[in-house]
Short mmCIF file of C-alpha atoms in Angstrom, two decimals:
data_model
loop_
_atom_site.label_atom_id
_atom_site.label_comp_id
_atom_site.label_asym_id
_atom_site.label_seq_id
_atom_site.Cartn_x
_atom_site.Cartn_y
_atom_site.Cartn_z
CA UNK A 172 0.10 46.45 19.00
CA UNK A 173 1.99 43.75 16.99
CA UNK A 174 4.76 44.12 15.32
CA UNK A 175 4.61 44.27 11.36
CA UNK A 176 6.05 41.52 9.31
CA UNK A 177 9.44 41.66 8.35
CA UNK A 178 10.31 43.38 5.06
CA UNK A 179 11.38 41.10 2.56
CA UNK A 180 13.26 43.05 -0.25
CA UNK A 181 12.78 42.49 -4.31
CA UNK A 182 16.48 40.40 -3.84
CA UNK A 183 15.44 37.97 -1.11
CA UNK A 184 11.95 36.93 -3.03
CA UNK A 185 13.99 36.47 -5.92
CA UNK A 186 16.68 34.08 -3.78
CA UNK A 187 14.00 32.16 -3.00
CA UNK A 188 13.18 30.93 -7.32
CA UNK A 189 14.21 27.60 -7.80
CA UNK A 190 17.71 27.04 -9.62
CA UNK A 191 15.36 24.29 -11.68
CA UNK A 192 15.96 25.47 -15.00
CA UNK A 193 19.59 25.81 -14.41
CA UNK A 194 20.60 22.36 -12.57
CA UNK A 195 17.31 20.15 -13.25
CA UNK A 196 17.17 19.87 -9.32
CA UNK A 197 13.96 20.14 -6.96
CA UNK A 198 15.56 22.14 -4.59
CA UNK A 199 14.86 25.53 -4.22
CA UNK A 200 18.30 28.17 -4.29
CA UNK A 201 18.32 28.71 -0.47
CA UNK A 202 18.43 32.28 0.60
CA UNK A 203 20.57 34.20 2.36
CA UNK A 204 22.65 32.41 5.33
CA UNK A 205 21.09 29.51 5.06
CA UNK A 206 23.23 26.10 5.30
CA UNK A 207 24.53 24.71 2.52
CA UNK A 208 23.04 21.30 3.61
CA UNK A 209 19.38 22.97 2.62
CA UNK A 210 20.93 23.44 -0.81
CA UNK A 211 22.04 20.00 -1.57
CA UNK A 212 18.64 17.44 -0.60
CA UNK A 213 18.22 14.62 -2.60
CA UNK A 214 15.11 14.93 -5.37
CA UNK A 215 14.22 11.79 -4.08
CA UNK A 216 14.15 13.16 -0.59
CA UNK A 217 12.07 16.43 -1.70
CA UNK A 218 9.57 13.50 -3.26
CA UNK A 219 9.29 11.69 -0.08
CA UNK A 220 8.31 14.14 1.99
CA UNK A 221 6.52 15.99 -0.03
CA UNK A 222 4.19 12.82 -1.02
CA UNK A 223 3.31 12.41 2.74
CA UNK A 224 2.12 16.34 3.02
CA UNK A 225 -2.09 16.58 2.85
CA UNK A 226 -3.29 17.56 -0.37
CA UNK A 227 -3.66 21.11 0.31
CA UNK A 228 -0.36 21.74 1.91
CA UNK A 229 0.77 20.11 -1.57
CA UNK A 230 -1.18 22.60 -3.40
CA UNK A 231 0.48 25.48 -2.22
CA UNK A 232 4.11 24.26 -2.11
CA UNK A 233 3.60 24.57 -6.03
CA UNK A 234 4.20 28.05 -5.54
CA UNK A 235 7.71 27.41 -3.60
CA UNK A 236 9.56 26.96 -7.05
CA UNK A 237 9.24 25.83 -10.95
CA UNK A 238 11.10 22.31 -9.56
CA UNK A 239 8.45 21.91 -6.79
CA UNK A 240 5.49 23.03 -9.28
CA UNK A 241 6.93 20.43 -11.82
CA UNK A 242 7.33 17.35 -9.22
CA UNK A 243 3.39 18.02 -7.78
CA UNK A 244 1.90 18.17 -10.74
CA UNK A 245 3.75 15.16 -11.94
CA UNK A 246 1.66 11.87 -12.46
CA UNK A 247 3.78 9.57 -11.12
CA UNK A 248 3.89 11.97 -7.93
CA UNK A 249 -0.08 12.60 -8.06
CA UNK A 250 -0.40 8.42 -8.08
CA UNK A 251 1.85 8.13 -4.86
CA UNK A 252 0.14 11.00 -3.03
CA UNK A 253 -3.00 9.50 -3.62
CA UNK A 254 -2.31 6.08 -2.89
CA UNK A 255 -0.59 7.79 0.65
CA UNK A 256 -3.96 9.74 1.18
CA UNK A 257 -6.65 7.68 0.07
CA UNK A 258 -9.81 7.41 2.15
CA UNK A 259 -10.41 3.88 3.56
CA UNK A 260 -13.91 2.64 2.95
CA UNK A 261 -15.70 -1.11 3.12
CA UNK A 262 -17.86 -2.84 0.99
CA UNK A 263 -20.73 -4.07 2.70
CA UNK A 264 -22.64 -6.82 0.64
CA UNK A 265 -26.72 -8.15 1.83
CA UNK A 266 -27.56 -10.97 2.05
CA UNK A 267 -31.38 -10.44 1.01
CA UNK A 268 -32.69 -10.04 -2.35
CA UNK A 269 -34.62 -7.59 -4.24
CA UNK A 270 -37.99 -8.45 -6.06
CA UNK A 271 -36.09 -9.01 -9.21
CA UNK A 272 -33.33 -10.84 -7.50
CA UNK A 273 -30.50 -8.36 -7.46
CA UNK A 274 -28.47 -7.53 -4.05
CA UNK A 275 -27.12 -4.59 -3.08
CA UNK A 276 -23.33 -3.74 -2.56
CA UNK A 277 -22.84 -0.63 -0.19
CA UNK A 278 -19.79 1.35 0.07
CA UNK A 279 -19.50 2.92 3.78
CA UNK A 280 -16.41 5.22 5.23
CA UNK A 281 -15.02 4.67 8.35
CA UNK A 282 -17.88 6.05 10.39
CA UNK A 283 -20.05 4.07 8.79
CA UNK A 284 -22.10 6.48 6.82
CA UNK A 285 -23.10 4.96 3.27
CA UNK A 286 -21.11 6.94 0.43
CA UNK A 287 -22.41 4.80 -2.40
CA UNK A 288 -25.07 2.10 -3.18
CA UNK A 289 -24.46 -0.35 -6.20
CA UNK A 290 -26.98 -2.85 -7.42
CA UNK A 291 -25.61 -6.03 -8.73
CA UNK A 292 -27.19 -9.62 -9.97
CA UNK A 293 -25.97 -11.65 -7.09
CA UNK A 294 -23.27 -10.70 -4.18
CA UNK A 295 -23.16 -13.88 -2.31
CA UNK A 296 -19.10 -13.48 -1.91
CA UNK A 297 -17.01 -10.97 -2.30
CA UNK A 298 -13.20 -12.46 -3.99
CA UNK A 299 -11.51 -8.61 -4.07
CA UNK A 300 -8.99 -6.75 -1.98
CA UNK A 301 -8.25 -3.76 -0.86
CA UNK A 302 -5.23 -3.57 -3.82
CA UNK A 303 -7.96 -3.91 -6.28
CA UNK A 304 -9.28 -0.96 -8.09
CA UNK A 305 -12.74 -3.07 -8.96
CA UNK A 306 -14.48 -5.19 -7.35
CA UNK A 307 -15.76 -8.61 -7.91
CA UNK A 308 -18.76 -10.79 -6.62
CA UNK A 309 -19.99 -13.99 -7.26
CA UNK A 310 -23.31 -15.37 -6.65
CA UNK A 311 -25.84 -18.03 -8.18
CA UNK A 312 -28.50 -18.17 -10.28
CA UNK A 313 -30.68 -21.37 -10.15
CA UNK A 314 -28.90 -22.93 -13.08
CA UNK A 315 -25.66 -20.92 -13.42
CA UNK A 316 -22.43 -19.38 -11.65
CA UNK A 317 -22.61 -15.64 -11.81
CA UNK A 318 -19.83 -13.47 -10.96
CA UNK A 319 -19.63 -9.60 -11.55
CA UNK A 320 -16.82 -7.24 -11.98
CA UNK A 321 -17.75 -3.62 -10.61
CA UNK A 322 -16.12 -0.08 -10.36
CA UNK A 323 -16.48 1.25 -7.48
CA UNK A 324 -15.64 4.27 -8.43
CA UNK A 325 -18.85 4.91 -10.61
CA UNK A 326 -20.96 2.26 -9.82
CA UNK A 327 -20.91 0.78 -12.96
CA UNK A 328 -20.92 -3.43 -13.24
CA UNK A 329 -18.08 -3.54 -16.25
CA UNK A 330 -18.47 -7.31 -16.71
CA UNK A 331 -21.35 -9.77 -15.89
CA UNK A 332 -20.22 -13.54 -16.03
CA UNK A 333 -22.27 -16.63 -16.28
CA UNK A 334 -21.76 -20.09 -16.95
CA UNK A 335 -24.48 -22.74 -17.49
CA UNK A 336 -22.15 -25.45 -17.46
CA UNK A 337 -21.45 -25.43 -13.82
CA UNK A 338 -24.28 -25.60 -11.09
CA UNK A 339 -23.85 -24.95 -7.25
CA UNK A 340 -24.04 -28.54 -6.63
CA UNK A 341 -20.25 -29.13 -7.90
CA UNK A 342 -17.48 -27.78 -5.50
CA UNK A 343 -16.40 -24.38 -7.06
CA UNK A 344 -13.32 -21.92 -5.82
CA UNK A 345 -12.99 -18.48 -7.17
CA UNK A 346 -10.34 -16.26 -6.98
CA UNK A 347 -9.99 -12.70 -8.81
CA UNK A 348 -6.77 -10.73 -8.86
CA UNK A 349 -4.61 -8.29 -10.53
CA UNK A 350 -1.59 -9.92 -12.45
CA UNK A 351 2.40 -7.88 -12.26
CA UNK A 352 3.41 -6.68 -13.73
CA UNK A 353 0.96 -6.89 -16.19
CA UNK A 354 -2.02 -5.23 -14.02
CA UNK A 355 -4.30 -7.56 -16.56
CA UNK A 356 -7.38 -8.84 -14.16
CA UNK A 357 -7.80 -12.37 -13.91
CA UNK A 358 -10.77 -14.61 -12.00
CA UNK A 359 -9.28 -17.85 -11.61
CA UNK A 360 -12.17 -21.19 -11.49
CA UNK A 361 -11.42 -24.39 -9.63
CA UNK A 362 -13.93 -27.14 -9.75
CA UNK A 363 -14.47 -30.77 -9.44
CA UNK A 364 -16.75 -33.59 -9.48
CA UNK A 365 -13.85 -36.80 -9.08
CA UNK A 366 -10.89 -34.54 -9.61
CA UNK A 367 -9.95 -30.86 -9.83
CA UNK A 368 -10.13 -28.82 -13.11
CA UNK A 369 -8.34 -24.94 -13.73
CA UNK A 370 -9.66 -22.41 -15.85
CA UNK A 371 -9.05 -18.75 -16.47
CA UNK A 372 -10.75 -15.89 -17.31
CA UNK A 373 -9.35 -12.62 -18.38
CA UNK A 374 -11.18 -9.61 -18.10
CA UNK A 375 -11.59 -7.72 -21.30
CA UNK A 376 -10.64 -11.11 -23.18
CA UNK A 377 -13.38 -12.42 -25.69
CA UNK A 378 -11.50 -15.84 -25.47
CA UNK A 379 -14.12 -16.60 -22.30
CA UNK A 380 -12.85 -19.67 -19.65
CA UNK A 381 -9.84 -21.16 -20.70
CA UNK A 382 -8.10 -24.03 -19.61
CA UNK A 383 -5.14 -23.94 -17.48
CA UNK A 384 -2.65 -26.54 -14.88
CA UNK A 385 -4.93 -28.31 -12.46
CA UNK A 386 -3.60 -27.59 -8.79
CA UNK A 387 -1.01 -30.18 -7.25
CA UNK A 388 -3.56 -30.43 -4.17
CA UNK A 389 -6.38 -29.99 -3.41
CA UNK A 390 -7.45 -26.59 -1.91
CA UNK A 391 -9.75 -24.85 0.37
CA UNK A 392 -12.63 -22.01 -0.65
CA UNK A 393 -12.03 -18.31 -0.47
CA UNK A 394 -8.37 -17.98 -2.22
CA UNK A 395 -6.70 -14.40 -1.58
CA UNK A 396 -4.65 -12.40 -4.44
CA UNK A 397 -1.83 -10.04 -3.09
CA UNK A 398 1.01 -8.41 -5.51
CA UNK A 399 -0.12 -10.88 -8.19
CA UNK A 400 -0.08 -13.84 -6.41
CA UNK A 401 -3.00 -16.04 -5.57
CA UNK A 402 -2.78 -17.36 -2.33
CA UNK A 403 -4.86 -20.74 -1.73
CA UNK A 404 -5.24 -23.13 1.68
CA UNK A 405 -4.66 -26.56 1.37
CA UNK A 406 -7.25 -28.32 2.00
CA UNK A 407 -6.25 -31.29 4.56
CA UNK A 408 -7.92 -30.47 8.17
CA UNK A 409 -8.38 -27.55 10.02
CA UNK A 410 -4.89 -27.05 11.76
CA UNK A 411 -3.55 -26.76 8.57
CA UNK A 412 -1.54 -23.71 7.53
CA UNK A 413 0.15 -24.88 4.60
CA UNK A 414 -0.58 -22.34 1.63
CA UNK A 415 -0.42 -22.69 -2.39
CA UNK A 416 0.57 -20.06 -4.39
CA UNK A 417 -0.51 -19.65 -8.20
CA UNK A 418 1.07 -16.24 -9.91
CA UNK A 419 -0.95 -14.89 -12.11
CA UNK A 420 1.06 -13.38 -14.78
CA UNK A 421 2.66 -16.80 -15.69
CA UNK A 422 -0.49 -18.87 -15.09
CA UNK A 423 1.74 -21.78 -12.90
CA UNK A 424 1.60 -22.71 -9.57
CA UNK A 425 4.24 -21.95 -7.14
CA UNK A 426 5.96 -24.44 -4.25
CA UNK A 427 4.02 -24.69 -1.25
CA UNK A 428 4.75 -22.70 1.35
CA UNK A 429 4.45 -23.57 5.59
CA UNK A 430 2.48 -21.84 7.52
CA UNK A 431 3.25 -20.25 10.82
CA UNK A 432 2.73 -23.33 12.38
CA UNK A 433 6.42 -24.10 11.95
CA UNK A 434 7.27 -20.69 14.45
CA UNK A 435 5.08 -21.58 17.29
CA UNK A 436 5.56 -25.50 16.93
CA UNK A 437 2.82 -28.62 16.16
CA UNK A 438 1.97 -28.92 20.24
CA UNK A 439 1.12 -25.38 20.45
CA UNK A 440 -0.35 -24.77 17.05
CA UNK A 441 -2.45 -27.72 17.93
CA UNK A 442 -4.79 -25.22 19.77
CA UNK A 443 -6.28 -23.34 16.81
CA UNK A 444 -9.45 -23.25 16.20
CA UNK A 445 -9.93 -22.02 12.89
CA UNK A 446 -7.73 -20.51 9.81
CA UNK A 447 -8.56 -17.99 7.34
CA UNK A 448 -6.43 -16.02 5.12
CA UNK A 449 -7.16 -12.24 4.14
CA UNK A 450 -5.17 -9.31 2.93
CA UNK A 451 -4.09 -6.80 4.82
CA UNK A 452 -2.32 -3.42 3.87
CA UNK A 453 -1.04 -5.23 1.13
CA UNK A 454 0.03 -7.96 2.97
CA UNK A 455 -0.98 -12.05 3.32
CA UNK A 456 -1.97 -12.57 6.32
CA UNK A 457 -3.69 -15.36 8.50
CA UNK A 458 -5.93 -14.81 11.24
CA UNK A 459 -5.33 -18.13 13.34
CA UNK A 460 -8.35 -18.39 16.62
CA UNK A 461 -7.66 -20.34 18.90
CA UNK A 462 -9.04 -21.31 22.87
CA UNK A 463 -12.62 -22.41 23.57
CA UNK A 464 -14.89 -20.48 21.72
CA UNK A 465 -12.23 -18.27 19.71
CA UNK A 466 -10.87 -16.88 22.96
CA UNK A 467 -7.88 -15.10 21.19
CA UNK A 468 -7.20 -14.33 17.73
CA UNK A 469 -3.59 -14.14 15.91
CA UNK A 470 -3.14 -12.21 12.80
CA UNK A 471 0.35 -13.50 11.19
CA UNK A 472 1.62 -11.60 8.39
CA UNK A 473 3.51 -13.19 5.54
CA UNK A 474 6.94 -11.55 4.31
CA UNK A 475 9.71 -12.31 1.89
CA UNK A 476 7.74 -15.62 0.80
CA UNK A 477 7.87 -17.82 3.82
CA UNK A 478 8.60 -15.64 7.29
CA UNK A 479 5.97 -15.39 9.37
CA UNK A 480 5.52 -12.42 11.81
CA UNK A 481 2.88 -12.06 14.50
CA UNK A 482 1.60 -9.14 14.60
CA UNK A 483 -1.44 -8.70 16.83
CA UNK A 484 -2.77 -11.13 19.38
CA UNK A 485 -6.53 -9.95 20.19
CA UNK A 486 -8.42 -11.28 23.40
CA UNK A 487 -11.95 -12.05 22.19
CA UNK A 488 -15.32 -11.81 24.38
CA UNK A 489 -16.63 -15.24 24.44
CA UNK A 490 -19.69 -14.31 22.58
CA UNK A 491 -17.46 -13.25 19.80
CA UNK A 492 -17.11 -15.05 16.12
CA UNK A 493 -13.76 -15.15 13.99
CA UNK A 494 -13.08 -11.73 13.11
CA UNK A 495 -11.84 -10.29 9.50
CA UNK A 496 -9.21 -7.57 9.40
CA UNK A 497 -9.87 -4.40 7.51
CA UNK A 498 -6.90 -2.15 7.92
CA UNK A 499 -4.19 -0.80 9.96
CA UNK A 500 -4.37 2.94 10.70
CA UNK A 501 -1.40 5.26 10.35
CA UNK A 502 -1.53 6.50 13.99
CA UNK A 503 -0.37 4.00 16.29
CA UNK A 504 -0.93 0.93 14.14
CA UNK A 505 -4.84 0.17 15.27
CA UNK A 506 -6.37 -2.65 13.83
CA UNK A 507 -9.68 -2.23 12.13
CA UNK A 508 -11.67 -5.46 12.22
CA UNK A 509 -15.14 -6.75 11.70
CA UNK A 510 -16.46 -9.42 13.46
CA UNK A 511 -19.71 -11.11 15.22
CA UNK A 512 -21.09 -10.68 18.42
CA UNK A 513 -24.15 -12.93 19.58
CA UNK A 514 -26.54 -10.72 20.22
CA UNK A 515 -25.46 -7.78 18.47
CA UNK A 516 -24.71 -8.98 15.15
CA UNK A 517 -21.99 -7.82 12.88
CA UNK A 518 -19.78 -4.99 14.29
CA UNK A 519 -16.75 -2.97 13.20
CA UNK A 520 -14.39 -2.36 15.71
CA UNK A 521 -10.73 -1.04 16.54
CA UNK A 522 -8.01 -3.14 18.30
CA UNK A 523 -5.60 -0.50 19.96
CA UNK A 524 -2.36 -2.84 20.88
CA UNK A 525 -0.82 -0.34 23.21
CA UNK A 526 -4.18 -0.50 25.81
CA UNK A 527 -4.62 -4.53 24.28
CA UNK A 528 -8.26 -3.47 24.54
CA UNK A 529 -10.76 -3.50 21.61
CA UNK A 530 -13.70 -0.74 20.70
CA UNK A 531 -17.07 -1.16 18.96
CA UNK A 532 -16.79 1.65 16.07
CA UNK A 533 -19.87 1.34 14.67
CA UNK A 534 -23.02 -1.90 14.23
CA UNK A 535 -23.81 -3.16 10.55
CA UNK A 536 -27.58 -4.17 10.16
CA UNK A 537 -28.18 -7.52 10.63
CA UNK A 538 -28.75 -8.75 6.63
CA UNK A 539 -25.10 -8.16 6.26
CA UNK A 540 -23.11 -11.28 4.80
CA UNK A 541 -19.73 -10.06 3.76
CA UNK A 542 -17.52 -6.70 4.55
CA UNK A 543 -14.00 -5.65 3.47
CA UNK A 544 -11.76 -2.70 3.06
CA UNK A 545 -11.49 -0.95 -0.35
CA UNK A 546 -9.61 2.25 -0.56
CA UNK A 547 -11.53 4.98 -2.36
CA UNK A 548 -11.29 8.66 -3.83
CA UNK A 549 -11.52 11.62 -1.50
CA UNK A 550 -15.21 12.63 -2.20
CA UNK A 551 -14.99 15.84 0.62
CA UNK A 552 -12.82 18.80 0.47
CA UNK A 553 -11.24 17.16 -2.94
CA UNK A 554 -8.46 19.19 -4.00
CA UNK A 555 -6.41 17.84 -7.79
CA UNK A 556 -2.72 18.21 -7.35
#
């Protein structure tokens, strides 16, 4: 037979009420005998923990004490939890067109089960990240540049953009970002015929394309924006690493910064292949392939402005195209990655640097074009704080 709980008397429950009302602390009165260190945590402690809890283990500690019921149910502690606990998903976009010329945009989880289909005008590229709340695509029409701002959260295209005045035969650059601290969105339009012109568009602005400082150098397609920075490749020759940035809150360009060419040294960074920059868990980074055939692959990260850190080097199958980092998981630090195999097509897989060997997750039909991580809401077992 078990043994029956221990008998908790009125006294002891009532121990346990928060002194919240009396002090303005989190932390609970401790009961009887317990330390006095368990009476004296730091609020900003009792947040930190408590933000990395899953959401219905949060639920329930509301009932611990007023304090505690106060700091869940707080918004500024709701948007950490959930930015802690969000669901990573991609954004897959198709290359082949509808009857009426629209594409579709697909939004798959990590298994790679669709969660939500959107319909756009054109989804040629995709210029967002996985810090942005919406996403944006840009395609063509026959006479026209067409880009589209979308929610993924509802589906909804918020902003359709086109402009007659420039056709696909001039060399365009996009970028779209979030400004800081502003959070105002921003697509940013570089194009020339003889030299380079800069214009900006802000969403929810009726001003339209406005003029803005034309770049010092000339720059490469596919810019990235992380923590309201624009990131841009110089354009010069395909060992370079040398990156422009362009913050988006003050509309200027930044100094130049090296690439991680300078840590490994011009005879060995003579080897790469091919450079592309992406974001990663809110990070720059560049994936650098180099070898015959894209043998390996070296994802640098970029921190305080202009270190470099290597943080994976991946051994590629020799069938095996550049690949484009999705995210880094919580356990263990896998990388998520998408890349091309010949034969196969377009595949997700997971790079596990403690067995340095690489797993096929899941295979993307083979009218995919584009694919990138995008955080989204919980949409099973959803439980509000």
């Amino acid at each position: 037979m078990a043994p029956s709980p221990p008998h908790r008397s009125p006294k002891r429950r009532r121990s346990l009420v928060s002194s919240h009302e009396a002090t303005g602390s989190c932390t609970p009165v401790p009961a009887e005998g317990a330390t006095a260190a368990a009476a004296t945590l730091p609020d900003d402690l009792i947040f930190d923990v408590l933000s990395r809890v899953p959401v219905r283990s949060a639920c329930r500690f509301r009932c611990v004490s007023r304090g505690w019921c106060a700091l869940i149910s707080d918004p500024a502690f709701v948007a950490v939890h959930k930015s802690l606990h969000a669901e990573p998903a991609i954004v897959v976009s198709s290359v082949h067109a509808h009857p009426d010329g629209s594409h579709d945009l697909c939004l798959m989880d990590m298994g790679g089960n669709v969660i939500r289909v959107i319909k756009t005008s054109r989804a040629f590229e995709l210029l967002s990240t996985s810090q942005h709340d919406l996403i944006c695509t840009r395609g063509y029409s026959f006479f026209a540049d067409v880009a589209s701002v979308i929610d993924p959260a509802t589906g909804k295209v918020l902003e359709d953009i086109y402009d007659e005045s420039l056709t696909r035969h001039i060399n365009i650059v996009f970028g779209f970002g979030r400004a800081v601290p502003s959070s105002v969105y921003k697509m940013v339009r570089l194009w020339s015929r003889r030299t380079w012109e800069c214009h900006i568009l802000t969403l929810g602005d009726d001003t339209g394309w406005r003029p803005s400082e034309m770049p010092p150098v000339p720059v490469a397609t596919s810019p990235v924006a992380v923590n309201g920075v624009m990131y841009f490749l110089v354009f010069e020759n395909q060992h370079n690493d040398t990156l422009l940035p362009f913050d988006l809150n003050s509309e200027k360009w930044e100094k130049m910064i090296e690439g991680p060419g300078k840590v490994v040294g011009p005879e060995l960074w003579k080897k790469t292949v091919t450079i592309r920059i992406a974001e990663l868990n809110g990070s720059l980074c560049m994936v650098q392939s180099e070898g015959y055939n894209h043998q390996y692959t070296n994802i640098w990260l970029l921190t305080n402005k202009d270190l470099w850190i290597k943080a994976y080097t991946i051994s590629m199958a020799l069938t095996t195209h550049p690949c484009t980092p999705l995210t880094v998981t919580r356990d263990g630090g896998k990388l998520i990655f998408s890349c091309i195999l010949v034969g196969d097509g377009l595949v997700v897989q997971v790079y596990d640097p403690r067995t340095n060997t690489c797993t096929t997750l899941w295979k993307l039909d083979a009218d995919v074009d584009r694919i990138m991580d995008k955080p989204t809401r919980r949409r099973r077992t959803r439980v509000d704080l």
